[in-house]
N, CA, C and O atoms as a MOPAC input file, in Angstrom:
PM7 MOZYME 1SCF
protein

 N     25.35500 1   -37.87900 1    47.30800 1
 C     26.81200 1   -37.88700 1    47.27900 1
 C     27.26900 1   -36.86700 1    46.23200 1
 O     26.96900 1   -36.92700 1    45.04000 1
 N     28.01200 1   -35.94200 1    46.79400 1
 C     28.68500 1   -35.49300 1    45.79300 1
 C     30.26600 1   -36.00200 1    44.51700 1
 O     30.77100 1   -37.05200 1    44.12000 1
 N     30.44100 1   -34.87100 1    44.36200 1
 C     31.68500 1   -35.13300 1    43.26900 1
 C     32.85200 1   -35.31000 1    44.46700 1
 O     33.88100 1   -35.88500 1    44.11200 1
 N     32.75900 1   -34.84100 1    45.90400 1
 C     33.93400 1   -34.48900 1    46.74600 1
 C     33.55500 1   -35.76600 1    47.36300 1
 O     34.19000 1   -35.83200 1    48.41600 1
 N     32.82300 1   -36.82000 1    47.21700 1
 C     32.89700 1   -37.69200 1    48.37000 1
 C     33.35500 1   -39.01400 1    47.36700 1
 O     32.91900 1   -39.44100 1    46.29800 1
 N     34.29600 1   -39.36700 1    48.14400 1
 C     34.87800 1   -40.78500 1    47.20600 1
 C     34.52700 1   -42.12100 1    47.87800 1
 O     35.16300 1   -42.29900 1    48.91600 1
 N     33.74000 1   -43.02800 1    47.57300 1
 C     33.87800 1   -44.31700 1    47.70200 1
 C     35.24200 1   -44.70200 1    48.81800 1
 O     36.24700 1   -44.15100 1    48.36800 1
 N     35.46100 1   -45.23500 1    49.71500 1
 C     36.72400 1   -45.63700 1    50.28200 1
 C     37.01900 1   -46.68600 1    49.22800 1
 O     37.77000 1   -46.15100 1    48.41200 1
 N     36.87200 1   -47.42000 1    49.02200 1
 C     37.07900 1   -48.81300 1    48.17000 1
 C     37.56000 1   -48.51000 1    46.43700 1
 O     37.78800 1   -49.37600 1    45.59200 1
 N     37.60300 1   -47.39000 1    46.30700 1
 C     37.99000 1   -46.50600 1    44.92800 1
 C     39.09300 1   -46.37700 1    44.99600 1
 O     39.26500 1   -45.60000 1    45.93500 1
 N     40.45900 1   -46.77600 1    44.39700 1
 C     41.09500 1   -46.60500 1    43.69800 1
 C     41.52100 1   -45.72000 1    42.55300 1
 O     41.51500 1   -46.08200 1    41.37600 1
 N     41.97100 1   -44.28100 1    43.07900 1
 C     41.46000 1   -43.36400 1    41.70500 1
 C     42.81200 1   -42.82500 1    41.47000 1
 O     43.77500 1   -42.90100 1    42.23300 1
 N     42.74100 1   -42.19900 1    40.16000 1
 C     43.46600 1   -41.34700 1    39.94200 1
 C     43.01700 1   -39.79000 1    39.17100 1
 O     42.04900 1   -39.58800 1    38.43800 1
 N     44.00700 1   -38.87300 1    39.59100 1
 C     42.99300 1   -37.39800 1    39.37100 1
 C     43.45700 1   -37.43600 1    37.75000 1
 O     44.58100 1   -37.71500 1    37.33100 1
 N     42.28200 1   -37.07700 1    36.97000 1
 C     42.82200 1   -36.71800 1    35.39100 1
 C     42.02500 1   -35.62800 1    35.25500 1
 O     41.08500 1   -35.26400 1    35.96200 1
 N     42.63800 1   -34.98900 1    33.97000 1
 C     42.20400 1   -33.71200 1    33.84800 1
 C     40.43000 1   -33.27700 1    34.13100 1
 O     39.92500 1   -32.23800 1    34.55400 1
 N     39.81600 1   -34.59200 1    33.67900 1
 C     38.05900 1   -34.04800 1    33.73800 1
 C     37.73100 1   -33.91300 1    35.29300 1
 O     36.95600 1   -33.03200 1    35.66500 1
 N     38.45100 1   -34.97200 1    36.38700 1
 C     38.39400 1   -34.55000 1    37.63900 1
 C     38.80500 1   -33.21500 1    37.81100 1
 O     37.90600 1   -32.48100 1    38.22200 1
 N     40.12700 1   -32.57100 1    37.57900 1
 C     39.97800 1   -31.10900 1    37.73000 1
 C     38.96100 1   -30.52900 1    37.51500 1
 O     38.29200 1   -29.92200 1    38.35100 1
 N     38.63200 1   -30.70800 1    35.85600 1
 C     37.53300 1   -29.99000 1    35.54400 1
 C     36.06300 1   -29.59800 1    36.22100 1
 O     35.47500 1   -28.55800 1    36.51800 1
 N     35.86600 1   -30.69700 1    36.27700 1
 C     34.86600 1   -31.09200 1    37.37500 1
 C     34.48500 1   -30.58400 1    38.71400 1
 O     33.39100 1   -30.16400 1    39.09000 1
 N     36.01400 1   -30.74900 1    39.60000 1
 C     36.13200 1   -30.08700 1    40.70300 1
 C     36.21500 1   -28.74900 1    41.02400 1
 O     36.03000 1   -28.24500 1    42.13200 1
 N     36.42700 1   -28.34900 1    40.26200 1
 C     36.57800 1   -26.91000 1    39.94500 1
 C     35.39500 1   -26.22000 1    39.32800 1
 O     35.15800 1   -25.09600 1    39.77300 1
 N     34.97800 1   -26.46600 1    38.82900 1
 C     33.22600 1   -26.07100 1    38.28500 1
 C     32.57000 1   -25.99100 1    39.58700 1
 O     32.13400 1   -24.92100 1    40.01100 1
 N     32.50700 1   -26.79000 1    40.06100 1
 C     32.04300 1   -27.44300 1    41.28400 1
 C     32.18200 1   -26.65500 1    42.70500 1
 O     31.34900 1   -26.58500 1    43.60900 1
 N     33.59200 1   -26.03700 1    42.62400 1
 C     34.32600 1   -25.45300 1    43.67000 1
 C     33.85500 1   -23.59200 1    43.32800 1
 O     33.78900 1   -22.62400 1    44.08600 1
 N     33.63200 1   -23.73100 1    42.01100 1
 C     33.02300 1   -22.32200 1    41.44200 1
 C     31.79300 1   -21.96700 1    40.95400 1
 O     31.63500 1   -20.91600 1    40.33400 1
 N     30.52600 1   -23.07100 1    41.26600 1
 C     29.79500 1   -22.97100 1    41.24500 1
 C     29.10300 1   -22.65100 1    39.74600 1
 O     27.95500 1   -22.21900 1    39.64500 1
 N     29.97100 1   -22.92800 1    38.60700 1
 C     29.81600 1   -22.83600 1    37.46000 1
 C     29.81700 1   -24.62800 1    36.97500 1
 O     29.95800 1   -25.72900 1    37.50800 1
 N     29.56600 1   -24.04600 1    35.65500 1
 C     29.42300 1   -25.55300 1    34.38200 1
 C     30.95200 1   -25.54300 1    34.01200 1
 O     31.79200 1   -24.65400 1    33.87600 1
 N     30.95100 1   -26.50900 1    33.93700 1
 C     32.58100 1   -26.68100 1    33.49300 1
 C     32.90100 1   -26.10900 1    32.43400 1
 O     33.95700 1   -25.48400 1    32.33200 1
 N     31.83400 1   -26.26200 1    31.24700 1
 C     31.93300 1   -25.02100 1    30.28800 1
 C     32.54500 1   -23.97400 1    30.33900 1
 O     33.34500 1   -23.48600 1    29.54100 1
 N     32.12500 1   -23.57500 1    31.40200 1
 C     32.25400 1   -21.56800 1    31.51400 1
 C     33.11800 1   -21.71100 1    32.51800 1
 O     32.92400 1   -20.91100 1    33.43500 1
 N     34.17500 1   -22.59400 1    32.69200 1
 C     35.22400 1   -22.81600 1    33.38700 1
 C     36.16800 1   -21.70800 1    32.39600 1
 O     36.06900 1   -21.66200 1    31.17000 1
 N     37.13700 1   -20.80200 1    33.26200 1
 C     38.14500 1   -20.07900 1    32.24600 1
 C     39.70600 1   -20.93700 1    31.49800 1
 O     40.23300 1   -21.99400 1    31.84600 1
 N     40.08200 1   -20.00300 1    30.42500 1
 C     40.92400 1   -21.11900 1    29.99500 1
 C     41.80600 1   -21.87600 1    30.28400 1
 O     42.05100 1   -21.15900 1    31.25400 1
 N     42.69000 1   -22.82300 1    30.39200 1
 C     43.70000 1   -23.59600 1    30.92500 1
 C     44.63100 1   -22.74100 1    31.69300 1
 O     44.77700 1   -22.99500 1    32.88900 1
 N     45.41600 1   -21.55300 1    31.04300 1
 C     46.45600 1   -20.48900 1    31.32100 1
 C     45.64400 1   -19.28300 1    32.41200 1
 O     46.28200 1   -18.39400 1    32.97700 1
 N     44.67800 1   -19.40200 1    32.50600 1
 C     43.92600 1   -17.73500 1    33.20700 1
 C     44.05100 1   -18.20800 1    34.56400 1
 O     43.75800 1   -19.35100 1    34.91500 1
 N     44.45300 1   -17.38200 1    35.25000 1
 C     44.47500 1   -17.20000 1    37.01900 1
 C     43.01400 1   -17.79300 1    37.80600 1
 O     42.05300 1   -17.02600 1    37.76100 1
 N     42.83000 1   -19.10000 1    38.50500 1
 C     41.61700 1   -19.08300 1    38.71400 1
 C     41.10800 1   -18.26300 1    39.74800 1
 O     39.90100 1   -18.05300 1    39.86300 1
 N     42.35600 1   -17.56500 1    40.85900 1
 C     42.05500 1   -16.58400 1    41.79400 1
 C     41.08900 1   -15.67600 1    40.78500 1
 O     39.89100 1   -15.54200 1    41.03400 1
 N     41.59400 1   -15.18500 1    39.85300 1
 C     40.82100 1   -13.93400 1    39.50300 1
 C     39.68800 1   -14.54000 1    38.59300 1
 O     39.43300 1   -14.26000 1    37.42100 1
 N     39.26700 1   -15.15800 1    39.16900 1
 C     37.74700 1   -16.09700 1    38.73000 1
 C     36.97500 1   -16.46200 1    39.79800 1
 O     35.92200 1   -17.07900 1    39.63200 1
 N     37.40300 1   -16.13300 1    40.92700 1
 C     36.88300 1   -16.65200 1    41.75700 1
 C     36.96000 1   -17.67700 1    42.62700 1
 O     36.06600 1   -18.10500 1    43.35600 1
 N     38.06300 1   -18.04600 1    42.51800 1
 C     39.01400 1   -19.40400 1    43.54600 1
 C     39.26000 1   -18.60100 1    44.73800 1
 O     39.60400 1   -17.42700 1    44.60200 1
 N     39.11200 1   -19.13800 1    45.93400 1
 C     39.35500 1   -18.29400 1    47.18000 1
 C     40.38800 1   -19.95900 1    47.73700 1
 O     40.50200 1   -21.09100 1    47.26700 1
 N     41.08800 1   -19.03800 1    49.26400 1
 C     42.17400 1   -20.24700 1    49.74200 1
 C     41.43900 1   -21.06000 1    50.35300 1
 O     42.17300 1   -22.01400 1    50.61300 1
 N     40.20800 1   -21.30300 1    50.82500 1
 C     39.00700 1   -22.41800 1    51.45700 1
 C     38.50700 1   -23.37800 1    50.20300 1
 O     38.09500 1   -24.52900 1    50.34100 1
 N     38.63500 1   -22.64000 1    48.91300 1
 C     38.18500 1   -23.78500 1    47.84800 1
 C     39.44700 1   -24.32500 1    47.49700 1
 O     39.27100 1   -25.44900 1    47.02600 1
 N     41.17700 1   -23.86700 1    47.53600 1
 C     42.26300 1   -24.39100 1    47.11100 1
 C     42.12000 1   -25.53400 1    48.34200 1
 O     41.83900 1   -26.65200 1    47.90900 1
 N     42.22900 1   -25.46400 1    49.43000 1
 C     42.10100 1   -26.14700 1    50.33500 1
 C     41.26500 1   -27.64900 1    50.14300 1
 O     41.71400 1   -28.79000 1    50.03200 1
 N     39.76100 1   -27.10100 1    50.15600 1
 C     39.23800 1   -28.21300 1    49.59400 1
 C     39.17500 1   -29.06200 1    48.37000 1
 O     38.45400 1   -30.03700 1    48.15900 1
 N     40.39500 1   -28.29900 1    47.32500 1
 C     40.33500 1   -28.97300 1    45.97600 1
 C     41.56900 1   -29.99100 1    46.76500 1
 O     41.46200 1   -31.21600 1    46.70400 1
 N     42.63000 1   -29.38500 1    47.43500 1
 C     44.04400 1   -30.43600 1    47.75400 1
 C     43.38900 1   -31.24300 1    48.95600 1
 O     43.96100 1   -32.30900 1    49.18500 1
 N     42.63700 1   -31.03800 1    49.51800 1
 C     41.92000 1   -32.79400 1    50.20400 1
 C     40.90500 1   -34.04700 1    48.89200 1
 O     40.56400 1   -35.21900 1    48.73000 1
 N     40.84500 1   -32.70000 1    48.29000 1
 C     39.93600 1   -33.79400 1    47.16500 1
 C     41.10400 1   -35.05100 1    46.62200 1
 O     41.28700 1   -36.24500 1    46.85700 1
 N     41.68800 1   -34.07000 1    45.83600 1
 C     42.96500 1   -34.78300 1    45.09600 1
 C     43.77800 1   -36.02200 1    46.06100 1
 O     43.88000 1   -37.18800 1    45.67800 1
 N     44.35800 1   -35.47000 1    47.46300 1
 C     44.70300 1   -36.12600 1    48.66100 1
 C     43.80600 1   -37.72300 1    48.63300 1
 O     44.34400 1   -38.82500 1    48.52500 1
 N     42.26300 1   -37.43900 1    48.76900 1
 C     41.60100 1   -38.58500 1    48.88300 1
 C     41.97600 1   -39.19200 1    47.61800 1
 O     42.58100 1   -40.26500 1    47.62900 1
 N     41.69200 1   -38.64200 1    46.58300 1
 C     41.78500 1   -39.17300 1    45.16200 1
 C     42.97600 1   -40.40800 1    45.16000 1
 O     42.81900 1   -41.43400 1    44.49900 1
 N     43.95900 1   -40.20000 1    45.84100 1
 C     45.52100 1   -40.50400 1    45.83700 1
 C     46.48800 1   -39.71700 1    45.45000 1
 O     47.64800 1   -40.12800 1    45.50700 1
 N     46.23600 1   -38.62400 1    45.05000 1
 C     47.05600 1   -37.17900 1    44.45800 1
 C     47.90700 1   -36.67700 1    45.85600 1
 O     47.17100 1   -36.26600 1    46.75300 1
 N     49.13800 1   -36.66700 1    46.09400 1
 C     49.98100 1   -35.98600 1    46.88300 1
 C     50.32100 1   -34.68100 1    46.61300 1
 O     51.30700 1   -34.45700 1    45.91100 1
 N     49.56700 1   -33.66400 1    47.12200 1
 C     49.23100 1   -32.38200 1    46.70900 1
 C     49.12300 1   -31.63300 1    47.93900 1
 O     48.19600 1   -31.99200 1    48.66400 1
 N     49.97400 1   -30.50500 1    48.43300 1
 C     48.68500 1   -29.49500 1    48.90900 1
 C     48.60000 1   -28.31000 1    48.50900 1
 O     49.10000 1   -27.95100 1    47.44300 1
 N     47.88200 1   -27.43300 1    49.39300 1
 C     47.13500 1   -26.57700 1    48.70800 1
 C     47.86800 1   -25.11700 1    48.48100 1
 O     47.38500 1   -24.13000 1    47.92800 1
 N     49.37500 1   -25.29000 1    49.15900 1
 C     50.00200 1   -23.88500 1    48.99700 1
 C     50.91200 1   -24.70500 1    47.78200 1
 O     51.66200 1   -23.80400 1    47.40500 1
 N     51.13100 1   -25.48600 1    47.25900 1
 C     51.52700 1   -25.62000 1    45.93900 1
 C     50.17400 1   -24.91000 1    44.71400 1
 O     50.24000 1   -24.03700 1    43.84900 1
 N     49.00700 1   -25.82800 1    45.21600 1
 C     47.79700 1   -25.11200 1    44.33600 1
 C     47.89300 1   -23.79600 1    44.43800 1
 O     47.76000 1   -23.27100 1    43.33200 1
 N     48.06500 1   -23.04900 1    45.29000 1
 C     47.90300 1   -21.24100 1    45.04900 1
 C     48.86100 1   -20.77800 1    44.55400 1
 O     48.60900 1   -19.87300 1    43.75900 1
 N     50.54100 1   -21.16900 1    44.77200 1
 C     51.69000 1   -20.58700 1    44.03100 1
 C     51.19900 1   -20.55500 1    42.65500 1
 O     51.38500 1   -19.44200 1    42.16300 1
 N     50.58700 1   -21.46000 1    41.78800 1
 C     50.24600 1   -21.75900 1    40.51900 1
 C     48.87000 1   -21.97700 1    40.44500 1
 O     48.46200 1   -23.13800 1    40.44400 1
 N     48.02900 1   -20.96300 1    40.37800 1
 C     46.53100 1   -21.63900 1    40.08500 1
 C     45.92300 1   -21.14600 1    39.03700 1
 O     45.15800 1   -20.20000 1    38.85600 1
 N     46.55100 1   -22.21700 1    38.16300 1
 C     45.81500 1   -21.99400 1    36.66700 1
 C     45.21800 1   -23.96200 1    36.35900 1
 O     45.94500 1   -24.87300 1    36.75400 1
 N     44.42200 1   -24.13400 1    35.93400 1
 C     44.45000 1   -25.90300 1    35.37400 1
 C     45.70700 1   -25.97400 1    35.05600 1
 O     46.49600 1   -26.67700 1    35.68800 1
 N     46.07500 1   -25.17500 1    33.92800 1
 C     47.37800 1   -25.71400 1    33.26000 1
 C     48.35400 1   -26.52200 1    34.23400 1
 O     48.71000 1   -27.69700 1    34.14300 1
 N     48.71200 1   -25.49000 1    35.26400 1
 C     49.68000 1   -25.81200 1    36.24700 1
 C     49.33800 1   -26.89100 1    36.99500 1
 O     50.14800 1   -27.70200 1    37.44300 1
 N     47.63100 1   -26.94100 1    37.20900 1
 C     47.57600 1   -27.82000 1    38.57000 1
 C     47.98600 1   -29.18700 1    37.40200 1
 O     48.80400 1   -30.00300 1    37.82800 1
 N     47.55800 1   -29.35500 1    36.32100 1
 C     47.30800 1   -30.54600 1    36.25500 1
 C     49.22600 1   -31.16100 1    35.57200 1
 O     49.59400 1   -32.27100 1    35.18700 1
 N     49.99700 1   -29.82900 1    35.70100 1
 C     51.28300 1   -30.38700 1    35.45300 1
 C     51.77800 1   -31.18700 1    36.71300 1
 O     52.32500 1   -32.28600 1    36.62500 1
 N     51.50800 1   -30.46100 1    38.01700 1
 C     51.78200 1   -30.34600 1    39.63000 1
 C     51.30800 1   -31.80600 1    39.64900 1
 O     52.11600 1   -32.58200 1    40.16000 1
 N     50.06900 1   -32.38100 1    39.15900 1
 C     49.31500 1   -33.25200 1    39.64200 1
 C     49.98300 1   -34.62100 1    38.31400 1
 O     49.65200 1   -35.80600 1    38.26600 1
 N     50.94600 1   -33.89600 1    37.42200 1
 C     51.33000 1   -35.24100 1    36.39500 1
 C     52.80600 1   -35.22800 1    37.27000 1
 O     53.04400 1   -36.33300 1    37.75800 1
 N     53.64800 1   -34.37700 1    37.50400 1
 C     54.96400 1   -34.95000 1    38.28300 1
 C     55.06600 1   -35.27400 1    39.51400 1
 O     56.06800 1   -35.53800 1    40.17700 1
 N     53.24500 1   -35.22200 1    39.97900 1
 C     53.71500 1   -36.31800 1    41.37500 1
 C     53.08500 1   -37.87000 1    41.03000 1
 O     52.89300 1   -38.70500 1    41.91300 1
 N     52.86200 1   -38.05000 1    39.89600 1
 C     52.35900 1   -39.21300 1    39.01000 1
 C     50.87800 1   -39.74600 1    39.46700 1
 O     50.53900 1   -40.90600 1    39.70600 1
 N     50.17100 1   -38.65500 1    39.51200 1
 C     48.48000 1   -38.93500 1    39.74100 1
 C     47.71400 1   -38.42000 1    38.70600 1
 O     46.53500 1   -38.37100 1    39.05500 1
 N     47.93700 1   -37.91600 1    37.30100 1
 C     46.93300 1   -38.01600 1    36.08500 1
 C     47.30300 1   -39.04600 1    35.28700 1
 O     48.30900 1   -39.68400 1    34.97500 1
 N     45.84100 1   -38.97400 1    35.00700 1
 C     45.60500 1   -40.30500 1    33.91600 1
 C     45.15400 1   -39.90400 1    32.60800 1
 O     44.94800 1   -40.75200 1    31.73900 1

């Protein structure tokens, strides 16, 4: 099982280490060497098939998200503002 497959019976909510996480994940990096909160993740290597699959992640998560909100703004910073005013971080 991966990080993208959720339990049905889970109850979740997305918080910032789930970004983190998902996104490492989605970039094939350590979350470490994830770039900083503010940096463009397009120009890191985010393509619109991984925005896609990050806004079904979140979706399952319970996060009401999709993924052309994630690309207008794709920095963490943003997603995880996007992802606090639809009231899914914890």
């Amino acid at each position: 099982m991966t990080s993208f497959d959720i339990p049905p019976e889970r109850e979740s909510v997305v918080n910032e280490e789930d970004v983190r996480a998902w996104l490492a994940e989605l970039l094939d990096i350590a979350v470490e060497e994830l770039p900083s909160p503010t940096e463009d993740l397009i120009d890191h290597g985010l393509h619109s098939i991984a925005i896609m699959q990050f806004a079904d992640r979140c979706r399952r998560a319970g996060a009401a998200i999709d993924a052309r909100q994630l690309a207008e703004r794709p920095s963490i910073q943003e997603w995880l503002v996007l992802l606090s005013a639809k009231g899914s971080t914890g």
